[in-house]
Tab-separated table of C-alpha atoms in Angstrom:
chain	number	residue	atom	x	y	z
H	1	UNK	CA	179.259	193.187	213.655
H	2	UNK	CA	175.837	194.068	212.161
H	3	UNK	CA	173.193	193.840	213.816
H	4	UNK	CA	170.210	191.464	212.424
H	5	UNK	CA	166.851	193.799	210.892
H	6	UNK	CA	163.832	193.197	212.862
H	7	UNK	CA	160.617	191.626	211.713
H	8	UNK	CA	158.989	195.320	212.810
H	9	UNK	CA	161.591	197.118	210.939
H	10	UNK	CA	161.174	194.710	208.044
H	11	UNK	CA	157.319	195.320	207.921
H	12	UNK	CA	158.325	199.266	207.665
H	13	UNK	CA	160.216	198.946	204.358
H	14	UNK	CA	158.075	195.935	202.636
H	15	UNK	CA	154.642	197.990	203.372
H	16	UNK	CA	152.882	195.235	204.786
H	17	UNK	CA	153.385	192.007	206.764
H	18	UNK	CA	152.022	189.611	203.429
H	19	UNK	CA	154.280	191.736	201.364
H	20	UNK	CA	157.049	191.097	203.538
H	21	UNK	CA	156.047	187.476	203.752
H	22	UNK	CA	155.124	186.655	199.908
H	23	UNK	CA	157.266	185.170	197.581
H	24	UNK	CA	156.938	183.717	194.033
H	25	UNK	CA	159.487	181.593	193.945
H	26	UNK	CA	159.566	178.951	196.843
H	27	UNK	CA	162.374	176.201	197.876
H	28	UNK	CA	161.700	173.259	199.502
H	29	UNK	CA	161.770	174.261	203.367
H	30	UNK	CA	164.807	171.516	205.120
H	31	UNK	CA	166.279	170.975	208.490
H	32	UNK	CA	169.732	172.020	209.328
H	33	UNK	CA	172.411	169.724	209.720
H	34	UNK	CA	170.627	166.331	208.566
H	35	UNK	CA	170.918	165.325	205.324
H	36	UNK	CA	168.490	166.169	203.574
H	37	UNK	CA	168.712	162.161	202.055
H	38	UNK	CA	170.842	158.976	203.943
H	39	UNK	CA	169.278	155.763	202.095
H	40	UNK	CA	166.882	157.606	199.832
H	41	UNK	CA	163.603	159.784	200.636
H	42	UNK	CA	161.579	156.690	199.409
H	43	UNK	CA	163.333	153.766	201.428
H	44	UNK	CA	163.402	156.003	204.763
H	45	UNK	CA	159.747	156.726	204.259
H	46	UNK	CA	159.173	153.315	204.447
H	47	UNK	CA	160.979	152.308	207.221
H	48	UNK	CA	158.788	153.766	210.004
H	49	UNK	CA	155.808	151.765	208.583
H	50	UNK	CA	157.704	148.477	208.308
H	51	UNK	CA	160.640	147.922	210.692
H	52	UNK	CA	161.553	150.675	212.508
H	53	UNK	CA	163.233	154.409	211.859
H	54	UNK	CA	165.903	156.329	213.491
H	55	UNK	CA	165.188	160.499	213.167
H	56	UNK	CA	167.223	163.036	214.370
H	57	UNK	CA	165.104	165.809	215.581
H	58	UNK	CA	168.586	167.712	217.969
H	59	UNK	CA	168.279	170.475	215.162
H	60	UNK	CA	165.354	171.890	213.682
H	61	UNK	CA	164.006	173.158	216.652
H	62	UNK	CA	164.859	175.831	219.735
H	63	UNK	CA	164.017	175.006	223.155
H	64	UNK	CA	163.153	177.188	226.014
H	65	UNK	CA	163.615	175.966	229.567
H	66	UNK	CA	161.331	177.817	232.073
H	67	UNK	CA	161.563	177.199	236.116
H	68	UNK	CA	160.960	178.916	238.975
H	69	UNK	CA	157.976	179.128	241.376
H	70	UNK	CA	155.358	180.608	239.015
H	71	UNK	CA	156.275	178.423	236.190
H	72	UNK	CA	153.174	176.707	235.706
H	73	UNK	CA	151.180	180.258	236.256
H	74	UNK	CA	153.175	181.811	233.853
H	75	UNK	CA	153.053	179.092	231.146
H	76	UNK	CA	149.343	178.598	231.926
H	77	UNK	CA	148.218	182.495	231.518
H	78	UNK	CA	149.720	182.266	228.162
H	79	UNK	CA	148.083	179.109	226.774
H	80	UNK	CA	144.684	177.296	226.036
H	81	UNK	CA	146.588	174.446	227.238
H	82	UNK	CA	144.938	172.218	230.171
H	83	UNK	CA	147.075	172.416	233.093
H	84	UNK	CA	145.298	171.086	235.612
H	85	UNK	CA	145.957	167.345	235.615
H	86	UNK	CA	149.824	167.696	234.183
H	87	UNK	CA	152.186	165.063	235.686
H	88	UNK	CA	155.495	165.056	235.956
H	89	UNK	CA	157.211	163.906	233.051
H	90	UNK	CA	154.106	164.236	230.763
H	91	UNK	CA	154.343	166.161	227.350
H	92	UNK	CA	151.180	168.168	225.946
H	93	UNK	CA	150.748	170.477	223.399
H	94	UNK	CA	151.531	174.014	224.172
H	95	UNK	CA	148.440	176.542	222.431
H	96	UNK	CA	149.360	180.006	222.828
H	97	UNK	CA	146.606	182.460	221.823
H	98	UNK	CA	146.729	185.940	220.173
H	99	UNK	CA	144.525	188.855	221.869
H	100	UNK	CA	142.411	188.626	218.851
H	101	UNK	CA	141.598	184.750	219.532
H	102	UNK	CA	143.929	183.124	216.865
H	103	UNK	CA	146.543	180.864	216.631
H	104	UNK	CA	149.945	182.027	217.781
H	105	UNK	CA	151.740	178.608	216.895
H	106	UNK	CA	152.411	175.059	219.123
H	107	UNK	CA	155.161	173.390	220.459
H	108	UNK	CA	155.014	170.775	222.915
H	109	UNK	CA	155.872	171.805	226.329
H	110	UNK	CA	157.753	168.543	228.445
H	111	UNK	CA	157.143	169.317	232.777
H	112	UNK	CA	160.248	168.027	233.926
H	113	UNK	CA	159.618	168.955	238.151
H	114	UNK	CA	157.060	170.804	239.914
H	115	UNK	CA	158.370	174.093	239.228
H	116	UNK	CA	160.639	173.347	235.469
H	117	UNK	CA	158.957	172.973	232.169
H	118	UNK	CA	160.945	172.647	228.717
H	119	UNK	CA	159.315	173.990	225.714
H	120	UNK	CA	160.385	172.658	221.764
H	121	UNK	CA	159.467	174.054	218.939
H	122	UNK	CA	159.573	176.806	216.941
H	123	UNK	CA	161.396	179.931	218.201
H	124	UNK	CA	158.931	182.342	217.342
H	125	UNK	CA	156.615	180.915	220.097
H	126	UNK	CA	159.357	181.372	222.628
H	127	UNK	CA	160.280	184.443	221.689
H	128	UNK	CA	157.017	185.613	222.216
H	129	UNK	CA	156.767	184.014	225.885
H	130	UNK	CA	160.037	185.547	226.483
H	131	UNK	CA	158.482	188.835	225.811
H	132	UNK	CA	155.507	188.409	227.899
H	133	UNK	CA	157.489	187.769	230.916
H	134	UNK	CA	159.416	191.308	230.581
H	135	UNK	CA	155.995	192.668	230.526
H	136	UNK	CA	154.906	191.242	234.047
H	137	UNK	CA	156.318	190.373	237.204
H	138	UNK	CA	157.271	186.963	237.428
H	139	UNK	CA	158.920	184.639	239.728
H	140	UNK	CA	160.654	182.232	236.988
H	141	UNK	CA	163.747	181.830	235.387
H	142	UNK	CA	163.818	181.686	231.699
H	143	UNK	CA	166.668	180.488	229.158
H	144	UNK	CA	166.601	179.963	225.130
H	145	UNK	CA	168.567	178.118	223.122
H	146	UNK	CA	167.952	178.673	219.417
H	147	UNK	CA	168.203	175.946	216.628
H	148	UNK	CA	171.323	174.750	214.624
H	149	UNK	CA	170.904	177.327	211.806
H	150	UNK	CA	171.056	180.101	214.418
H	151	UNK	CA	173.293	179.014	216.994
H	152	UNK	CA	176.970	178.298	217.313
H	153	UNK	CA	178.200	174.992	218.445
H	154	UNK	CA	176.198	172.031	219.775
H	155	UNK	CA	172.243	171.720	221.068
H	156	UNK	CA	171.835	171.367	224.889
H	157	UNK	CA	170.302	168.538	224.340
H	158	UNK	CA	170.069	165.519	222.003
H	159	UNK	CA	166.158	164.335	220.697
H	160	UNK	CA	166.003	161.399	218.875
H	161	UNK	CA	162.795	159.295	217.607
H	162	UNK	CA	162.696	155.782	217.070
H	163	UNK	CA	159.302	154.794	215.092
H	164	UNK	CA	157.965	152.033	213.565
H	165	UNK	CA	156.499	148.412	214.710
H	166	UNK	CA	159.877	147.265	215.975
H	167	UNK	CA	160.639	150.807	218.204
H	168	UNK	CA	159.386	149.030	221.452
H	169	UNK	CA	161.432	146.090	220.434
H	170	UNK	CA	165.038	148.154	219.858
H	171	UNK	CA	164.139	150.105	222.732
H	172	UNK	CA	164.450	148.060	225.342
H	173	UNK	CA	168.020	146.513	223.480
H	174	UNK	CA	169.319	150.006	224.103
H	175	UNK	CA	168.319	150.382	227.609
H	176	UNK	CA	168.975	146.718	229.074
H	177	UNK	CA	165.963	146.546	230.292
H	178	UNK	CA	161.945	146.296	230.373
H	179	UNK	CA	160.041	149.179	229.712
H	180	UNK	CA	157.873	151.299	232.213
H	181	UNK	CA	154.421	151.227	231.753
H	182	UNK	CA	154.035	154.656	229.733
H	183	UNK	CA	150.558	156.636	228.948
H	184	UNK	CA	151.192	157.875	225.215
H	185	UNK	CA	152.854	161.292	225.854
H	186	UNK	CA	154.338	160.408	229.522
H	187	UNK	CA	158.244	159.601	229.952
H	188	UNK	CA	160.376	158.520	232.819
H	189	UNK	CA	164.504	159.234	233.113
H	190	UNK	CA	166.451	156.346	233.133
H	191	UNK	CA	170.577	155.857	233.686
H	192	UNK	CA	172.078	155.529	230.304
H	193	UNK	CA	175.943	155.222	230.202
H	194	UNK	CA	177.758	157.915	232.135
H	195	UNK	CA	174.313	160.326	232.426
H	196	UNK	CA	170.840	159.687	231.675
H	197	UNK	CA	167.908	159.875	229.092
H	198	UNK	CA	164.531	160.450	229.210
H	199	UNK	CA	162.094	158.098	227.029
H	200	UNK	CA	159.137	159.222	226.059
H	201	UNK	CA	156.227	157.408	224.482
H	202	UNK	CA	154.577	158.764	221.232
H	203	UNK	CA	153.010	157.922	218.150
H	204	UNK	CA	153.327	159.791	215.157
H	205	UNK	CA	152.433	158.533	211.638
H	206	UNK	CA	150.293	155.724	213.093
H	207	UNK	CA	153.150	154.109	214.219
H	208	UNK	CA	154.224	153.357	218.075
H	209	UNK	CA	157.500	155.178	218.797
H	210	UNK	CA	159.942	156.739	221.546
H	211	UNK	CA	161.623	159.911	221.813
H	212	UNK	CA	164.627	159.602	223.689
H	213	UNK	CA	166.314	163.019	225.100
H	214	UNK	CA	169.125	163.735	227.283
H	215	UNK	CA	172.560	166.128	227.433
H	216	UNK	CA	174.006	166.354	224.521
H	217	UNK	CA	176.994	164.463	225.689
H	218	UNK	CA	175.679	160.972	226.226
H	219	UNK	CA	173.894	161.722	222.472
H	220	UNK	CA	176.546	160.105	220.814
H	221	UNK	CA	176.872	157.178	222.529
H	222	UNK	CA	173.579	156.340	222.344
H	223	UNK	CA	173.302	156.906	218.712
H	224	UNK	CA	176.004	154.380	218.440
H	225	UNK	CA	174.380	151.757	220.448
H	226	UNK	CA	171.017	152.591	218.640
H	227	UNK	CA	173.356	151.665	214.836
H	228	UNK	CA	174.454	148.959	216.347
H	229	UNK	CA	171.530	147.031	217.594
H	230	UNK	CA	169.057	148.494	215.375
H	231	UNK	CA	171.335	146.719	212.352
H	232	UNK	CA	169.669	143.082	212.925
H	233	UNK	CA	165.932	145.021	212.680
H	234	UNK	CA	167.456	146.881	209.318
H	235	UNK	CA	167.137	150.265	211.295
H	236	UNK	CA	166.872	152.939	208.743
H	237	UNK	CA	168.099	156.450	209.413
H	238	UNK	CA	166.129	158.917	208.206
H	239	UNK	CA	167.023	162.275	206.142
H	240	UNK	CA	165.308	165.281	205.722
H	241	UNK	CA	162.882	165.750	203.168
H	242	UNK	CA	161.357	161.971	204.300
H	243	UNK	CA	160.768	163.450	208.243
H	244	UNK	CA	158.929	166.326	206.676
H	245	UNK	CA	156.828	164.572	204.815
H	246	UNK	CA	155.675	162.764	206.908
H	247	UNK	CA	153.420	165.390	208.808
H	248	UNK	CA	151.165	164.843	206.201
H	249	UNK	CA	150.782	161.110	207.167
H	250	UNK	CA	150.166	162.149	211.199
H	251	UNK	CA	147.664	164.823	210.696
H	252	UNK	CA	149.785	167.732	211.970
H	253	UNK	CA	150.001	171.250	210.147
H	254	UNK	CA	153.692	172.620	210.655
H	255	UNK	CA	153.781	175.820	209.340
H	256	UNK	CA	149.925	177.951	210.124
H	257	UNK	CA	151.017	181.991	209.792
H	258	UNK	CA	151.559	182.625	213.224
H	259	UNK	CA	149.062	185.658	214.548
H	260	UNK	CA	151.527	188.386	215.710
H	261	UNK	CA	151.050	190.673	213.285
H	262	UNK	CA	148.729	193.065	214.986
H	263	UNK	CA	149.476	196.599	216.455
H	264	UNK	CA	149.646	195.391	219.835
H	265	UNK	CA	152.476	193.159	219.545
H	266	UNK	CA	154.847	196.469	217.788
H	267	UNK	CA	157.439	195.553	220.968
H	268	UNK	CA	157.301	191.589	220.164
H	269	UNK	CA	158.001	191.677	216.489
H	270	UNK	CA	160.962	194.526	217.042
H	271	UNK	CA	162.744	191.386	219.292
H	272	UNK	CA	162.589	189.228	216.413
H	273	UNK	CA	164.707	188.192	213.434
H	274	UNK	CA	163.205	189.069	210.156
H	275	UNK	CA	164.832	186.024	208.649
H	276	UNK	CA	164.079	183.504	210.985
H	277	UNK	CA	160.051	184.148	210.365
H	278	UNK	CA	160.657	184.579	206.314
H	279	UNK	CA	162.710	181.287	205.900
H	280	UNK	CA	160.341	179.492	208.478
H	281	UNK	CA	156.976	180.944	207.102
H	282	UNK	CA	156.688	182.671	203.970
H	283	UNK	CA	153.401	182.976	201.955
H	284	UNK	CA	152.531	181.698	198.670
H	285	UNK	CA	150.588	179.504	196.647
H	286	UNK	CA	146.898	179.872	194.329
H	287	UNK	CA	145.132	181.775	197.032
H	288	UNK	CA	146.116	185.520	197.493
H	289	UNK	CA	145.020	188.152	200.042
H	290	UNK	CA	146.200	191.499	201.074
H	291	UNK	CA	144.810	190.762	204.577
H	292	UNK	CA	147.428	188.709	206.942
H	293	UNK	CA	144.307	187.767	208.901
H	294	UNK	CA	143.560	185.609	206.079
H	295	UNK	CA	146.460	183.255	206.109
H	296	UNK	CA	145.840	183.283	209.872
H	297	UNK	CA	143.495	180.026	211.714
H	298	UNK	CA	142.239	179.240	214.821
H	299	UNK	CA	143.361	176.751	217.647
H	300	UNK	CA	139.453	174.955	216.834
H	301	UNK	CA	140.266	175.006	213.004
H	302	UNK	CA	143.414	173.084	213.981
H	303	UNK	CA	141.661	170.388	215.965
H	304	UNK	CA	142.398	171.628	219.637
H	305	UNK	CA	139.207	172.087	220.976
H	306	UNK	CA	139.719	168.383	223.331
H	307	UNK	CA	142.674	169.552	224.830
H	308	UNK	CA	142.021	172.864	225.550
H	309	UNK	CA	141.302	173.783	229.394
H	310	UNK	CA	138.586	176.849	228.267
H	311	UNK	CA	136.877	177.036	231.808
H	312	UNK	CA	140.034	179.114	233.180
H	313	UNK	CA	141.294	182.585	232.202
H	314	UNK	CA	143.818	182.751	229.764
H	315	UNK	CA	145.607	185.531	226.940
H	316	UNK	CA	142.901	185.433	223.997
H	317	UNK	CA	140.151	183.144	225.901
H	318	UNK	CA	137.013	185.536	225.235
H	319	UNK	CA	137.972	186.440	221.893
H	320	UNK	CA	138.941	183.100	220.628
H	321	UNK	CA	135.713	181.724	222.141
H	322	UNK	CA	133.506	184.444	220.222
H	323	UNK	CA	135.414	183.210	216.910
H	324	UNK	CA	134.391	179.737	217.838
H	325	UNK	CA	130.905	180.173	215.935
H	326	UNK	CA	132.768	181.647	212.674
H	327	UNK	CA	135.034	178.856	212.959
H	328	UNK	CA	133.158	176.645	209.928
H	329	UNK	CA	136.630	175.213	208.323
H	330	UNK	CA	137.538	171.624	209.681
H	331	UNK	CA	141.160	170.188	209.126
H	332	UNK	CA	141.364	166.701	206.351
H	333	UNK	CA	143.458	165.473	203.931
H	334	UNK	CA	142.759	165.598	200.486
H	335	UNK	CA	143.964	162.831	198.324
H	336	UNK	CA	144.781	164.493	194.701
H	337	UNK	CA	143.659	161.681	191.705
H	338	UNK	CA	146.692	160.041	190.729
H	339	UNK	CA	146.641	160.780	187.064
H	340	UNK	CA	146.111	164.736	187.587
H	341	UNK	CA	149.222	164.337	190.438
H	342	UNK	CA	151.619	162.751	187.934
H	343	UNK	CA	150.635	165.123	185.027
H	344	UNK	CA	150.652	168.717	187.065
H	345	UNK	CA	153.532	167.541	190.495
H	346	UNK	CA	155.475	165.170	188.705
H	347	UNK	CA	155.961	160.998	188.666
H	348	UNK	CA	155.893	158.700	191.332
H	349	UNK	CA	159.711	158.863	191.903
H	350	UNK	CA	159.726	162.712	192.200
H	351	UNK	CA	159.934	163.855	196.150
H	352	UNK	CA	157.092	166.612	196.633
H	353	UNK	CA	156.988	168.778	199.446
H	354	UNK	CA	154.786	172.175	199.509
H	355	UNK	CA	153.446	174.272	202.258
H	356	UNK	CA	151.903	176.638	199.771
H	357	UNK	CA	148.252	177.980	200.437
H	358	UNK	CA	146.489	176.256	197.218
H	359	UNK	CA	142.996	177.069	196.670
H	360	UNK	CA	140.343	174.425	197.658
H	361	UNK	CA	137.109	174.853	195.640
H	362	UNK	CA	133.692	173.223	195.114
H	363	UNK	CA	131.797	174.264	191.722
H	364	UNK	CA	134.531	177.233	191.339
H	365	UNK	CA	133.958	178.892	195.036
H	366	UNK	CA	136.732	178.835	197.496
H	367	UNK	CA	136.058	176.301	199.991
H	368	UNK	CA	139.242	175.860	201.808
H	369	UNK	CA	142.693	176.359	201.823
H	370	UNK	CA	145.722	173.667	201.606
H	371	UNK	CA	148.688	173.634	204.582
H	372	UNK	CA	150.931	171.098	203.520
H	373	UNK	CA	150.889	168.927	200.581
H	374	UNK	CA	153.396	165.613	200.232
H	375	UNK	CA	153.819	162.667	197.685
H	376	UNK	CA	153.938	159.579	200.714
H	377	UNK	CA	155.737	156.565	198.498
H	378	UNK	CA	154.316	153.977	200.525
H	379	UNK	CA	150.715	154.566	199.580
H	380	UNK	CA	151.312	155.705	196.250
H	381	UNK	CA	149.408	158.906	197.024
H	382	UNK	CA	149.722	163.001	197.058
H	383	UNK	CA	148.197	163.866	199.790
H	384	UNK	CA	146.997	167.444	201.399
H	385	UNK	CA	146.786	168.550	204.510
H	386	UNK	CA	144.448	170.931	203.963
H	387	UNK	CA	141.260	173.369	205.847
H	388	UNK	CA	137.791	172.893	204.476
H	389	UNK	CA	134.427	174.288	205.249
H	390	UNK	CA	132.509	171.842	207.281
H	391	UNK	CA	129.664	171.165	204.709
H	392	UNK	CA	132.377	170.359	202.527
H	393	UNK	CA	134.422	168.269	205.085
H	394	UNK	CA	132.876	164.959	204.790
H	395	UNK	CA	134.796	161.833	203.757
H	396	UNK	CA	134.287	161.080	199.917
H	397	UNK	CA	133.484	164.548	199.001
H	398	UNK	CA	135.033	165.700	195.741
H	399	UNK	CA	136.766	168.765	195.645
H	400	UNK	CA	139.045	170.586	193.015
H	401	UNK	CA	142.929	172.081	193.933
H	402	UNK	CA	143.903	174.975	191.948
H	403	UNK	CA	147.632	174.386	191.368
H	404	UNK	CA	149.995	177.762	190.680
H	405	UNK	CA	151.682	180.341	192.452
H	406	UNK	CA	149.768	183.767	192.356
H	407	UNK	CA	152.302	186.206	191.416
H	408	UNK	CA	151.263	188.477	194.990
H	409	UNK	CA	151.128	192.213	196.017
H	410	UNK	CA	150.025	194.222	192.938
H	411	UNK	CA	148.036	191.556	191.316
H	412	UNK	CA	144.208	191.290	191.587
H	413	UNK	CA	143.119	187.692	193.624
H	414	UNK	CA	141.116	186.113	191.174
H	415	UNK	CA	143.927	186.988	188.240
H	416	UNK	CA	144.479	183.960	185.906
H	417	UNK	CA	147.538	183.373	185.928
H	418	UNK	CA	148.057	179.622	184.542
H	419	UNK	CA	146.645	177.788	187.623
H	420	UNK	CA	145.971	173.839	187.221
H	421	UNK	CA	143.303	172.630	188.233
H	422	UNK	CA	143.437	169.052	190.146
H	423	UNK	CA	140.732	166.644	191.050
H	424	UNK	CA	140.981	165.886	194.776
H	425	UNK	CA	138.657	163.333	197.629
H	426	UNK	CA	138.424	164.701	201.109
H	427	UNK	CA	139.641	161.826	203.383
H	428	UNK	CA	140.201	161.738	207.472
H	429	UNK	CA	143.074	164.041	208.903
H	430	UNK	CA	144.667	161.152	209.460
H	431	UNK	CA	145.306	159.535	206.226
H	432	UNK	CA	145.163	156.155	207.345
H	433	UNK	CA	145.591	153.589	210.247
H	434	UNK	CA	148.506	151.386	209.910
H	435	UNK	CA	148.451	147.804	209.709
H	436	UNK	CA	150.149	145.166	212.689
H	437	UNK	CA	153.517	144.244	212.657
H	438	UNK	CA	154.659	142.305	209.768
H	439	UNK	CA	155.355	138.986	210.025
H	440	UNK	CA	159.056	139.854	208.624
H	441	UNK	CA	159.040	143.070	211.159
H	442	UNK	CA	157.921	140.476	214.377
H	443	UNK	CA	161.308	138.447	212.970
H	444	UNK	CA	163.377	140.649	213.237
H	445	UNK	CA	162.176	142.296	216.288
H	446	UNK	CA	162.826	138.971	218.123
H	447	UNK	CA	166.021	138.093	216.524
């Protein structure tokens, strides 16, 4: 059996991390195992802002269960992450920090008991907390389970979303039976069947929703029972390319360069798969740098500085606190003019999905760069999720996208190679705040 090549040892023969990383040609990044389309990108996009949506989120992601008496010092000496005030059965977001100050990835981390967290997300984040804790002495226990595109037979556990105005309304159909009062990000175990799920209250998309998670086991039952009383509220399933879309509509960057490409973290990047970073993170778009630094941001830049606990000691405090004043960039969406969108991205009925790094400019001078750009069907719009400096950062501002993909290592920056140029208005990170419940939705939810 071979034995996979290591990021480290794929650095070696590339030359450099943004050689390894760069590529001209990029495909449309989608989840294993979901299709990547069940009713139609356009329909299921829909869904979630008018009746309610069923997605499937067992997959995509790797989960690492940590326990043991110093869980929470472990997880805390590792993260910006405010750990103070952290009840049980509360979800936050989990901000590891490079020793340089910048952003490592996130993942939400889910404390289950006193002493027994569960992390999901990205692997690379828990690979890298599995490698911290063989370089102290810790009391915990520590066990990874990898996502469906690198792991053999089932998840551990099921994660599904409902969202949408009628989610509160199905939900308590499923479970026979009111709801808990739930803070947004808080969940409480209930018996379901022959086991038990845990429901836990979000909102993504500006829609109300609830995650519900349990054994993988009493998954299928519950996705049957979900079918089956979600089809009087015209539950809609949702595929693939829709779910990933719609990150763009909530405000959340999926895919920042995470910062573990310096010398100091040789040992971390020799544990991990080359492939898993290159077909989760690869590099491309208008904007081209030799420098991985570049492509690299900051947990302020990303719009963590609220939730961050930064009166404690923690990996990367001091220097991500002295980057805090260089920190100028400031996370919106850019809303691309329609005409430019349909003659450079394609019609209305095309899907669109890019996390290319697209120049952002203001009287020809880079002024930002785009994360994650989407066509969202329901508002008729390409939008951008995008970093801008702040005195360019204010609603209304117009802006211009450089569309094309820089051919990479070997190739001056500024090169001209073809690049579009679009006409773009900044907007909130948060596209927009979605309306009340339809009267058609409030029918259905009562029916």
């Amino acid at each position: 059996m071979l034995t996979a090549k290591s990021l480290e040892t794929a650095i070696a023969e590339a030359g450099s991390a943004v050689r390894l990383l760069w590529t001209d040609a990029p495909r449309v990044w989608t989840r294993p195992v979901v299709p990547p389309e069940i009713t139609g990108w356009r329909e299921e996009q829909a869904a979630w802002r008018e009746r309610v949506a069923l997605i499937d989120l067992s997959h995509h992601m790797s989960d690492l269960f940590v326990s043991g008496k110093e869980a929470t010092h472990f997880l805390s000496q590792y993260s910006a992450t405010d750990f103070s005030e952290f009840a049980i059965g509360q979800a936050k977001s989990y901000i590891p920090v490079s020793e340089d100050g910048y952003l490592i990835g996130e993942c939400i981390v889910l404390r289950t008991a006193a002493n027994r967290y569960v992390l999901t997300g990205a692997p690379p984040i828990h690979r890298w907390l599995l490698y911290k804790s063989e370089c102290g002495y810790y009391d915990i226990d520590m066990h990874f389970v990898d996502d469906s595109r690198r792991r053999s037979g089932p998840p551990e556990l099921f994660r599904f979303r409902l969202q949408g105005p009628m989610a509160e309304a199905l939900t308590r159909k499923v479970l026979g039976t009111a709801l808990p009062e739930l803070e947004l990000l808080h969940s409480v175990s209930l018996p379901y069947a022959d086991g038990e799920v845990r429901v836990l209250r979000q909102s993504k998309m500006g829609q109300p929703g609830y995650e519900f998670v349990g054994k993988w086991a009493v998954g299928e039952r519950l996705r049957e029972d979900l079918a089956r009383l979600g089809r009087p509220m015209r539950l809609t399933e949702v595929g693939a390319l829709a779910h990933a879309a719609g990150a763009v509509e909530s405000g959340w960057m999926p895919v920042p360069v995470p910062a573990i490409y310096q010398s100091c973290l040789t040992g971390y990047r020799a544990t991990l798969p080359a492939e898993a970073i290159r077909e989760h993170k690869p590099i491309y778009g208008s904007f081209y740098s030799d420098r991985i630094e570049d492509y690299y941001v900051t947990p302020f830049e990303m719009g963590f500085g609220r939730v961050m606990a930064l009166g404690r000691d923690f990996n990367g405090r001091e220097a991500m606190l002295a980057r805090r004043a260089q920190d100028t960039r400031r996370k919106v969406t850019l809303e691309i003019d329609a005409a430019d969108a349909a003659r450079v991205l394609g019609g209305p009925d095309s899907y669109l999905l890019n996390h290319g790094r697209f120049r952002i400019e203001k009287d020809g001078a880079l002024v930002g760069l785009t994360m994650c750009t989407a066509r969202i069907d329901p508002l008729k719009a390409v939008l951008s999720l995008s970093l801008v400096e702040g005195r360019h950062a204010a609603p209304g501002t117009e802006l211009d996208l450089v569309w094309g993909f820089h051919p990479g290592p070997g190739t001056p920056a500024e090169a001209d190679f073809g690049q579009q140029v679009l006409k773009a208005r900044v907007r909130r990170s948060v596209f927009e705040a979605q309306p009340d419940m339809s009267e058609e939705a409030a029918s259905l939810a009562e029916a």
